[in-house]
Amino acid sequence: MKLSGSATILLLEAILCLGHRKNIIIDTDIFSDVDDTGALMLAATSSSANLLAVNINYPSTFSAMAVSAILSHYGSPQVPIGTIRPLTNTTFFDDWSFELGEYTSKIAYHFSGGSIPWGHAEDAWDPVKLYRKVLAETEDASVTIVSIGFLDNLSALLNSTGDGYSHHTGRELVSQKVAELVVMGGAYPSGREWNFFGSSPSQTAHAINTWEGRVVFLGDEAGRDVFSGGRLMREGPATDIVRQAYIYYSYFKPRPSWDMLAVLYGIHGLGGFFEFGNEYGYNYVGPDGSNAWVWDESVTEQKFLRLKVDNKTAAAGIDRLLLKGSLSGIKGAGGGSSAPSCEGHLWHEEL
Ligand SMILES: *[C@@H]1O[C@H](CO)[C@@H](O)[C@H](O)[C@H]1NC(C)=O
Ligand SMILES: *[C@@H]1O[C@H](CO)[C@@H](O)[C@H](O)[C@H]1NC(C)=O
Ligand SMILES: *[C@@H]1O[C@H](CO)[C@@H](O)[C@H](O)[C@H]1NC(C)=O
Ligand SMILES: CC(=O)N[C@H]1CO[C@H](CO)[C@@H](O)[C@@H]1O
């Protein structure tokens, strides 16, 4: 059989991409900013990622139902979802600038679907049980956890003890199964940022200061000036759930890209866009949630990321991926997770 040139390229892409599927777990505080929705879309539609689970570290019922609606929209309704408890019916209200809109309840209602449809937030997994189950079932040293919110669930995972899923402690499971923890939080080399102080600074300090193994941080400064989402809102399909979340939230104004950058590093590594800001040292989180890099030459397992390209290039790369992801969410258009294609080039491609 003779393949046409374009068929050969598609076949090569499929082979190259399938070989690189990375096991990813996302821990998100989806609620008060909208980059979490883009991050979930990128992970759910990436042919380089195998999304194992999503845990939520903000206790709103609408956060849980919104995650389910997003995963379901992009053809991944089977991905298990866990959420922190006790649950509340809290919704976001921007009493700071009065500029930003609430989106989790609206997308959860209008796009209801997946394992936690409208009204069923209590069906979500306990996050620690979900971590333990998924880690126990997955190949050793193969999991990347991308934390794009608070660290409460990860602290609780470290403190967990043997159960029906594994006789190992949480700490043992992490050292056996987790290849890399990617954390959006803090500022580098030092500062004070929301994800570290906004929920429980002492649990952040516990998770970060006692984590053993490789950790890569993406700080406030790396995502703050990368404004994305504009193209998705202008050019994306009218039926797209993340486009709609962005419009509810920002009303057509591009937004900073912290969580999407962390997920993209988690899936694709440094690529052409990132470099490490350090060769050695480690992050130290204080009791108030502020953090500072400790320049200890004997520690080399922790890194912080710097953008290697300017903010326009990074934003354009994210905008291409958001647009492509939104097109794959169109039902019946050969989209969804059934027809993955390589998107790495969209991200790495220089303008
Ligand atoms: C949230 O609201 C729903 C619908 O009114 C209600 O059934 C549910 O019990 C509430 N949940 C919580 C945690 O308050
Ligand atoms: C885990 O234990 C540490 C103390 O060893 C404590 O500081 C932290 O709050 C605990 N985490 C959770 C989620 O309870
Ligand atoms: C790049 O950063 C500058 C300075 O913060 C900002 O004004 C501009 O909107 C940013 N551009 C993009 C595409 O993010
Ligand atoms: C199951 C479990 O331990 N969940 C924990 C997740 O984190 C919150 C906040 O620290 C704890 O209260 C929960 O117990």
XYZ file of C-alpha atoms and ligand atoms in Angstrom:
407
model
C 0.000 0.000 0.000
C 1.285 3.421 -0.900
C 0.519 6.229 1.518
C 0.122 9.778 0.305
C 2.525 12.356 1.708
C 0.001 13.842 4.109
C -1.179 10.422 5.292
C 2.441 9.516 6.006
C 2.899 12.683 8.047
C -0.281 11.996 10.043
C 0.859 8.445 10.684
C 4.299 9.604 11.812
C 2.698 12.213 14.055
C 0.429 9.603 15.600
C 3.366 7.273 16.291
C 5.582 10.028 17.678
C 2.821 11.434 19.857
C 1.550 8.172 21.252
C 5.062 7.319 22.345
C 5.164 10.426 24.477
C 1.920 10.310 26.459
C 2.746 11.470 29.953
C 0.693 10.439 32.980
C -0.711 13.633 34.469
C -2.748 14.405 37.605
C -3.991 17.981 38.030
C -4.786 19.566 41.411
C -6.785 22.760 40.767
C -8.450 25.589 42.724
C -10.806 26.340 39.817
C -13.101 29.110 41.119
C -11.686 32.625 41.333
C -9.627 32.789 38.131
C -10.235 31.295 34.737
C -6.792 30.025 33.647
C -7.648 26.730 35.392
C -10.276 26.073 32.697
C -7.726 26.592 29.926
C -5.264 24.356 31.774
C -7.863 21.572 31.979
C -8.705 21.950 28.301
C -5.029 21.728 27.301
C -4.506 18.590 29.407
C -7.720 16.916 28.226
C -7.074 17.597 24.541
C -3.320 16.977 24.437
C -2.191 13.901 22.542
C 0.962 13.984 24.668
C -0.893 13.664 27.968
C -2.736 10.821 29.642
C -4.906 12.606 32.193
C -5.269 10.164 35.105
C -7.333 12.264 37.518
C -8.266 15.806 38.539
C -8.391 16.824 42.196
C -9.939 20.087 43.353
C -8.650 22.028 46.344
C -11.453 24.607 46.584
C -14.634 23.360 48.312
C -17.365 24.843 46.092
C -19.845 22.328 44.644
C -19.750 24.423 41.452
C -16.001 23.904 41.079
C -16.489 20.124 41.059
C -19.402 20.226 38.617
C -17.504 22.670 36.360
C -14.482 20.356 36.132
C -16.784 17.492 35.189
C -18.483 19.591 32.508
C -15.113 20.598 31.023
C -13.665 17.077 30.934
C -16.898 15.747 29.466
C -16.998 18.467 26.796
C -13.543 17.456 25.561
C -14.383 13.759 25.367
C -12.894 12.646 28.715
C -15.949 12.007 30.932
C -14.245 8.938 32.412
C -11.404 10.869 34.118
C -12.105 10.606 37.884
C -12.564 13.827 39.873
C -11.921 14.369 43.577
C -12.735 17.353 45.727
C -11.882 18.716 49.132
C -14.666 18.760 51.752
C -16.857 19.967 53.426
C -18.508 21.247 50.252
C -20.279 24.611 50.112
C -22.439 26.358 47.521
C -20.129 29.390 47.448
C -19.916 31.384 44.233
C -17.296 33.909 43.184
C -18.023 37.607 43.475
C -15.460 40.203 42.444
C -15.814 42.762 45.222
C -12.261 43.956 44.549
C -12.518 45.389 41.026
C -16.166 44.534 40.110
C -14.764 43.702 36.707
C -14.646 39.892 36.748
C -17.633 37.583 36.463
C -18.624 34.285 38.051
C -18.326 31.304 35.717
C -18.170 27.949 37.573
C -21.920 27.655 38.317
C -22.838 28.848 34.834
C -20.668 26.446 32.857
C -21.601 23.635 35.284
C -25.290 24.308 34.636
C -25.239 24.957 30.890
C -22.716 22.254 29.972
C -23.607 19.740 32.709
C -22.050 16.339 32.045
C -19.539 13.673 32.981
C -19.282 11.818 36.279
C -20.508 14.829 38.336
C -23.480 16.294 36.502
C -25.449 19.295 37.809
C -26.576 18.689 41.403
C -24.206 15.780 42.076
C -21.071 17.362 43.550
C -21.183 14.922 46.486
C -20.378 12.119 44.032
C -16.805 13.425 43.680
C -14.018 11.304 45.106
C -12.236 12.101 48.325
C -9.028 13.640 46.916
C -6.631 11.642 49.081
C -8.350 8.351 48.234
C -8.259 9.264 44.568
C -4.545 10.113 44.707
C -3.841 6.836 46.507
C -5.904 4.716 44.113
C -4.469 6.254 40.954
C -0.865 6.264 42.189
C -1.131 2.651 43.387
C -2.476 1.537 39.979
C 0.055 3.397 37.849
C 3.538 2.377 36.754
C 6.446 3.354 39.031
C 8.123 6.735 38.483
C 5.684 7.655 35.715
C 3.338 10.263 37.195
C 3.576 14.045 36.898
C 1.410 15.923 39.393
C 0.644 19.479 38.302
C -0.523 21.606 41.234
C -2.254 24.780 40.009
C -3.922 25.855 43.235
C -3.678 25.281 46.969
C -1.564 22.471 48.413
C -3.958 21.151 51.076
C -4.753 17.897 49.289
C -1.074 17.195 48.656
C -0.266 17.801 52.308
C -3.046 15.370 53.244
C -1.713 12.822 50.720
C 1.735 12.942 52.349
C 0.116 12.362 55.756
C -2.009 9.424 54.578
C -1.402 5.880 55.784
C -2.031 2.439 54.265
C -5.548 1.607 53.037
C -7.350 -0.763 50.654
C -5.497 0.722 47.656
C -1.989 0.344 48.997
C -0.264 -0.567 52.232
C 2.250 2.227 51.610
C 2.099 5.624 53.278
C 1.391 8.646 51.112
C 5.029 9.641 51.242
C 6.120 6.185 50.095
C 3.592 6.194 47.245
C 4.868 9.590 46.118
C 8.493 8.516 46.093
C 7.635 5.311 44.218
C 5.189 6.668 41.622
C 5.740 10.382 41.106
C 8.428 11.398 38.617
C 7.899 15.116 39.002
C 5.753 17.579 40.934
C 5.085 20.808 39.031
C 3.839 23.643 41.226
C 2.294 26.915 40.122
C 2.811 28.948 43.259
C 5.200 31.318 44.974
C 7.558 33.822 43.343
C 11.200 33.336 42.370
C 13.670 33.783 43.821
C 11.335 35.029 46.587
C 7.962 36.617 47.265
C 4.449 35.973 48.471
C 1.809 34.543 46.147
C -1.890 33.540 46.498
C -1.644 29.776 45.902
C 0.797 29.514 48.821
C -0.978 31.791 51.336
C -4.618 31.879 50.126
C -5.878 28.706 51.820
C -3.657 27.221 54.497
C -0.050 28.499 54.568
C 0.951 25.842 57.115
C -0.200 23.046 54.819
C 1.622 24.667 51.891
C 4.760 24.795 54.017
C 4.279 21.156 55.018
C 3.767 19.944 51.424
C 6.600 21.977 49.857
C 9.194 21.883 52.627
C 8.925 18.134 53.184
C 8.309 16.871 49.610
C 10.992 14.405 48.576
C 11.843 14.121 44.888
C 11.885 16.360 41.877
C 9.873 19.613 42.043
C 9.643 22.335 39.406
C 8.061 25.671 40.332
C 6.410 28.256 38.123
C 6.067 31.541 39.978
C 3.808 34.555 39.745
C 6.375 36.479 37.676
C 6.460 33.809 34.939
C 2.742 33.928 34.116
C 1.612 37.392 35.158
C 2.472 39.150 31.884
C 1.423 36.408 29.463
C -2.069 37.497 28.416
C -3.982 34.788 26.592
C -7.524 33.752 25.753
C -8.267 36.680 23.429
C -8.158 34.597 20.273
C -10.257 31.827 21.832
C -12.936 34.370 22.781
C -12.884 36.062 19.355
C -12.358 33.086 17.028
C -13.275 29.953 19.014
C -16.465 27.989 18.371
C -19.560 29.534 20.009
C -20.312 26.165 21.636
C -16.950 25.887 23.429
C -17.141 25.606 27.220
C -13.772 27.208 28.040
C -14.420 30.073 25.630
C -17.719 30.642 27.432
C -15.983 30.536 30.847
C -13.494 33.176 29.673
C -16.293 35.400 28.389
C -18.292 35.120 31.641
C -15.153 35.843 33.637
C -13.231 38.487 31.735
C -15.654 39.750 29.109
C -13.241 39.462 26.153
C -10.139 40.742 27.960
C -7.123 38.378 27.741
C -5.971 36.981 31.095
C -2.634 35.973 32.687
C -1.577 32.381 31.946
C -0.043 30.930 35.128
C -1.906 27.607 35.228
C -1.687 26.912 31.508
C 2.073 27.485 31.529
C 2.468 25.045 34.438
C 0.416 22.374 32.644
C 2.337 22.915 29.396
C 5.642 22.462 31.192
C 4.203 19.372 32.915
C 3.268 17.834 29.560
C 6.032 19.044 27.218
C 8.977 19.874 29.466
C 11.239 22.847 28.790
C 10.821 22.840 24.995
C 11.695 26.115 23.318
C 9.746 28.261 25.767
C 11.191 27.629 29.223
C 14.536 27.446 30.926
C 15.454 26.787 34.534
C 16.310 29.837 36.617
C 18.668 27.899 38.885
C 21.126 25.033 38.929
C 20.826 24.182 42.594
C 19.032 25.051 45.805
C 15.512 24.562 47.107
C 12.336 26.441 47.864
C 11.465 27.293 51.456
C 7.909 28.296 52.435
C 7.500 30.268 55.659
C 4.576 30.159 58.113
C 2.827 33.103 56.381
C 2.975 31.444 52.939
C 5.822 33.593 51.629
C 8.659 31.725 49.935
C 12.370 32.189 49.344
C 14.920 30.204 47.379
C 17.717 28.747 49.520
C 20.904 28.626 47.452
C 22.227 25.318 48.747
C 24.704 23.783 46.265
C 24.142 20.285 47.604
C 20.466 20.181 46.480
C 19.706 19.852 42.754
C 16.252 18.254 42.597
C 14.321 21.531 42.679
C 14.107 24.092 39.895
C 12.163 27.216 39.096
C 11.096 28.118 35.579
C 11.834 31.229 33.568
C 10.278 32.054 30.212
C 12.905 31.876 27.490
C 10.736 33.770 24.996
C 9.001 37.119 25.311
C 5.458 37.273 26.619
C 3.956 37.818 23.155
C 5.497 34.625 21.799
C 4.342 32.616 24.821
C 0.817 34.095 24.647
C 0.606 33.342 20.913
C 1.658 29.724 21.576
C -1.027 29.321 24.236
C -3.635 30.981 22.028
C -2.892 28.506 19.200
C -3.307 25.577 21.601
C -6.543 26.937 23.097
C -8.006 27.398 19.641
C -6.965 23.941 18.556
C -8.309 22.387 21.778
C -11.626 24.192 21.364
C -12.005 22.790 17.839
C -11.423 19.255 19.104
C -14.350 19.752 21.520
C -16.830 20.078 18.661
C -18.939 16.922 18.745
C -19.135 14.938 15.535
C -16.354 16.901 13.863
C -13.829 14.144 14.317
C -12.776 15.918 17.485
C -12.640 14.886 21.119
C -10.101 12.549 22.555
C -10.922 9.918 19.924
C -8.904 11.748 17.299
C -5.825 13.110 19.005
C -3.164 14.789 16.972
C 0.196 16.203 17.821
C 0.030 19.689 19.229
C 3.580 19.974 20.498
C 4.607 21.816 17.341
C 1.946 24.453 17.929
C 3.557 25.228 21.237
C 7.181 24.942 20.186
C 6.754 26.617 16.798
C 8.490 29.983 16.711
C 6.536 32.848 15.240
C -26.297 23.335 47.471
O -27.558 23.665 46.879
C -28.302 22.547 46.464
C -29.514 23.029 45.675
O -30.150 24.070 46.343
C -28.702 21.732 47.692
O -29.438 20.588 47.297
C -27.416 21.275 48.381
O -27.727 20.590 49.557
C -26.517 22.449 48.693
N -25.242 21.924 49.132
C -24.543 22.443 50.136
C -23.263 21.779 50.465
O -24.935 23.391 50.801
C 0.013 16.849 57.809
O 0.819 16.791 58.966
C 1.537 17.993 59.255
C 2.355 17.753 60.509
O 3.159 16.646 60.373
C 0.600 19.131 59.467
O 1.350 20.324 59.658
C -0.318 19.284 58.275
O -1.269 20.274 58.537
C -1.009 17.974 57.979
N -1.800 18.113 56.781
C -3.123 17.976 56.745
C -3.803 18.154 55.460
O -3.784 17.739 57.753
C 3.359 41.669 27.354
O 3.662 42.368 28.547
C 3.326 43.767 28.535
C 3.814 44.374 29.831
O 3.196 43.754 30.927
C 1.808 43.902 28.372
O 1.450 45.271 28.303
C 1.369 43.198 27.109
O -0.049 43.226 27.030
C 1.822 41.744 27.131
N 1.470 41.078 25.873
C 0.925 39.860 25.819
C 0.555 39.372 24.461
O 0.751 39.161 26.787
C -9.189 12.982 52.695
C -8.403 14.123 53.235
O -7.557 13.960 54.058
N -8.689 15.297 52.700
C -8.064 16.481 53.208
C -7.769 17.454 52.063
O -7.300 18.634 52.649
C -8.199 19.220 53.571
C -7.648 20.548 53.988
O -6.497 20.388 54.676
C -8.396 18.332 54.787
O -9.303 18.931 55.691
C -8.951 17.057 54.277
O -9.049 16.173 55.370
